[in-house]
Amino acid sequence: MRIIKLVIVALLLLSAACSNEPQEKAITLVNAAAVDADLLERVRVFAERELHVPVRAVENSKLVGRKNFQALEKAARRVKSDADVTLIVLSGFNEESKHLAVFPKSGIAVINTQPLYTDDEETFARRVERQVMRAAAFVFELPPTPDPFCVTRDYRSLDDLDRMGRNFSPPWQSRFADEAAKRGLLLLNSGGHKEKTQPQ
């Protein structure tokens, strides 16, 4: 009986110690009831693979119900931690046609999934993936590229959005990596392992 109590106490102390460890710096996707869990994880994996930096995903019901981009950005500032280099919030505004708002000063971007929605699940997923990539670039203040295949290029319609690539052109990937390193993000190699790099 005493051994069981000791094991329980040891486990409690271990879990307390683990919870106090600081989180690693990452780009954080925050789902404000905009997509289901499967799509959130798909987008997280895609973004981490394409951005080559840690990307985590969390649910946050406290951010649901905000009326516009500015109100949501203000609320997101209150939940953003030092480990969140960027918060990319997935939400939905029925009255708003704009797809993405970016707030570089606070390191927050808000994706409006409502106007992106379609019954075609694959098309919808790819639209969200593109917006996450755009958000990551624009929060780091990279400009749109003239490259017609880069995900950061300007577009005029959903059909145009659907035709663009879902990743960065090589020069923009390099610029993103430099900006990520400046902000303390550990770059991941192609196998998903962390690499220490110095900002250039």
Coordinates of C-alpha atoms in Angstrom, one line a residue, residues 47-157:
A47 CA 2.3 23.7 -42.5
E48 CA 5.1 22.2 -40.5
R49 CA 6.3 20.2 -43.5
E50 CA 6.2 23.2 -45.8
L51 CA 7.5 25.9 -43.3
H52 CA 10.2 23.7 -41.8
V53 CA 9.5 25.1 -38.3
P54 CA 7.5 23.6 -35.4
V55 CA 3.8 24.1 -35.8
R56 CA 1.4 23.2 -33.0
A57 CA -2.4 23.2 -33.0
V58 CA -4.8 24.0 -30.2
E59 CA -8.5 24.4 -29.7
N60 CA -9.8 27.6 -28.0
S61 CA -13.5 28.0 -27.5
K62 CA -12.9 31.4 -25.8
L63 CA -12.2 33.0 -29.2
V64 CA -15.5 31.8 -30.7
G65 CA -18.2 34.4 -31.4
R66 CA -16.1 37.5 -32.1
K67 CA -17.8 39.7 -34.6
N68 CA -14.8 40.9 -36.7
F69 CA -11.1 40.5 -37.3
Q70 CA -10.1 43.3 -35.0
A71 CA -12.1 42.0 -32.0
L72 CA -10.7 38.5 -32.6
E73 CA -7.1 39.8 -32.8
K74 CA -7.6 41.7 -29.5
A75 CA -8.9 38.6 -27.8
A76 CA -6.1 36.5 -29.3
R77 CA -3.5 38.8 -27.8
R78 CA -4.7 37.8 -24.4
V79 CA -4.1 34.1 -25.0
K80 CA -0.8 34.4 -27.0
S81 CA 2.2 33.3 -25.0
D82 CA 6.0 33.9 -25.4
A83 CA 6.2 30.5 -27.0
D84 CA 3.8 31.5 -29.7
V85 CA 6.0 33.2 -32.3
T86 CA 2.8 33.6 -34.4
L87 CA -0.8 32.8 -33.6
I88 CA -2.9 31.9 -36.7
V89 CA -6.5 31.8 -35.7
L90 CA -9.0 29.8 -37.7
S91 CA -12.4 31.4 -37.3
G92 CA -15.5 32.3 -39.2
F93 CA -17.4 35.6 -39.8
N94 CA -20.7 35.3 -41.6
E95 CA -20.8 39.0 -42.6
E96 CA -17.2 39.3 -43.7
S97 CA -16.0 38.4 -47.2
K98 CA -12.3 39.0 -46.6
H99 CA -10.3 35.7 -46.2
L100 CA -7.3 36.8 -44.1
A101 CA -6.3 39.6 -41.8
V102 CA -2.7 40.0 -40.6
F103 CA -1.4 41.9 -37.6
P104 CA 2.4 41.8 -37.8
K105 CA 2.9 44.0 -34.6
S106 CA 1.1 41.4 -32.4
G107 CA 2.2 38.4 -34.5
I108 CA -1.3 37.3 -35.1
A109 CA -3.2 36.4 -38.2
V110 CA -6.9 35.5 -38.5
I111 CA -8.3 33.3 -41.3
N112 CA -12.0 33.6 -42.1
T113 CA -13.0 30.1 -43.1
Q114 CA -16.7 31.0 -43.9
P115 CA -16.1 32.5 -47.5
L116 CA -13.6 29.7 -48.2
Y117 CA -16.1 26.9 -47.4
T118 CA -17.3 24.5 -50.1
D119 CA -18.9 21.1 -50.0
D120 CA -15.8 19.7 -51.7
E121 CA -13.8 18.7 -48.7
E122 CA -10.4 18.5 -50.5
T123 CA -10.9 22.0 -52.1
F124 CA -11.8 23.5 -48.7
A125 CA -8.8 21.8 -47.0
R126 CA -6.4 23.2 -49.7
R127 CA -7.9 26.7 -49.3
V128 CA -7.3 26.6 -45.6
E129 CA -3.7 25.3 -46.1
R130 CA -3.0 28.1 -48.6
Q131 CA -4.3 30.7 -46.2
V132 CA -2.1 29.3 -43.3
M133 CA 0.9 29.6 -45.6
R134 CA 0.0 33.1 -46.6
A135 CA -0.6 34.1 -42.9
A136 CA 2.8 32.8 -41.9
A137 CA 4.6 34.8 -44.6
F138 CA 2.7 38.0 -44.1
V139 CA 2.9 38.0 -40.3
F140 CA 6.7 38.0 -40.9
E141 CA 6.1 40.9 -43.3
L142 CA 7.2 39.2 -46.4
P143 CA 5.4 40.9 -49.4
P144 CA 3.4 39.0 -52.0
T145 CA 5.6 37.6 -54.7
P146 CA 5.2 38.1 -58.5
D147 CA 5.9 34.3 -59.0
P148 CA 2.6 32.9 -60.4
F149 CA 3.1 29.6 -58.6
C150 CA 4.0 31.0 -55.1
V151 CA 1.2 30.8 -52.5
T152 CA 2.0 34.5 -51.5
R153 CA 1.0 35.9 -54.9
D154 CA -2.1 38.2 -55.1
Y155 CA -5.4 36.6 -56.2
R156 CA -8.7 38.0 -57.2
S157 CA -11.2 35.1 -56.8

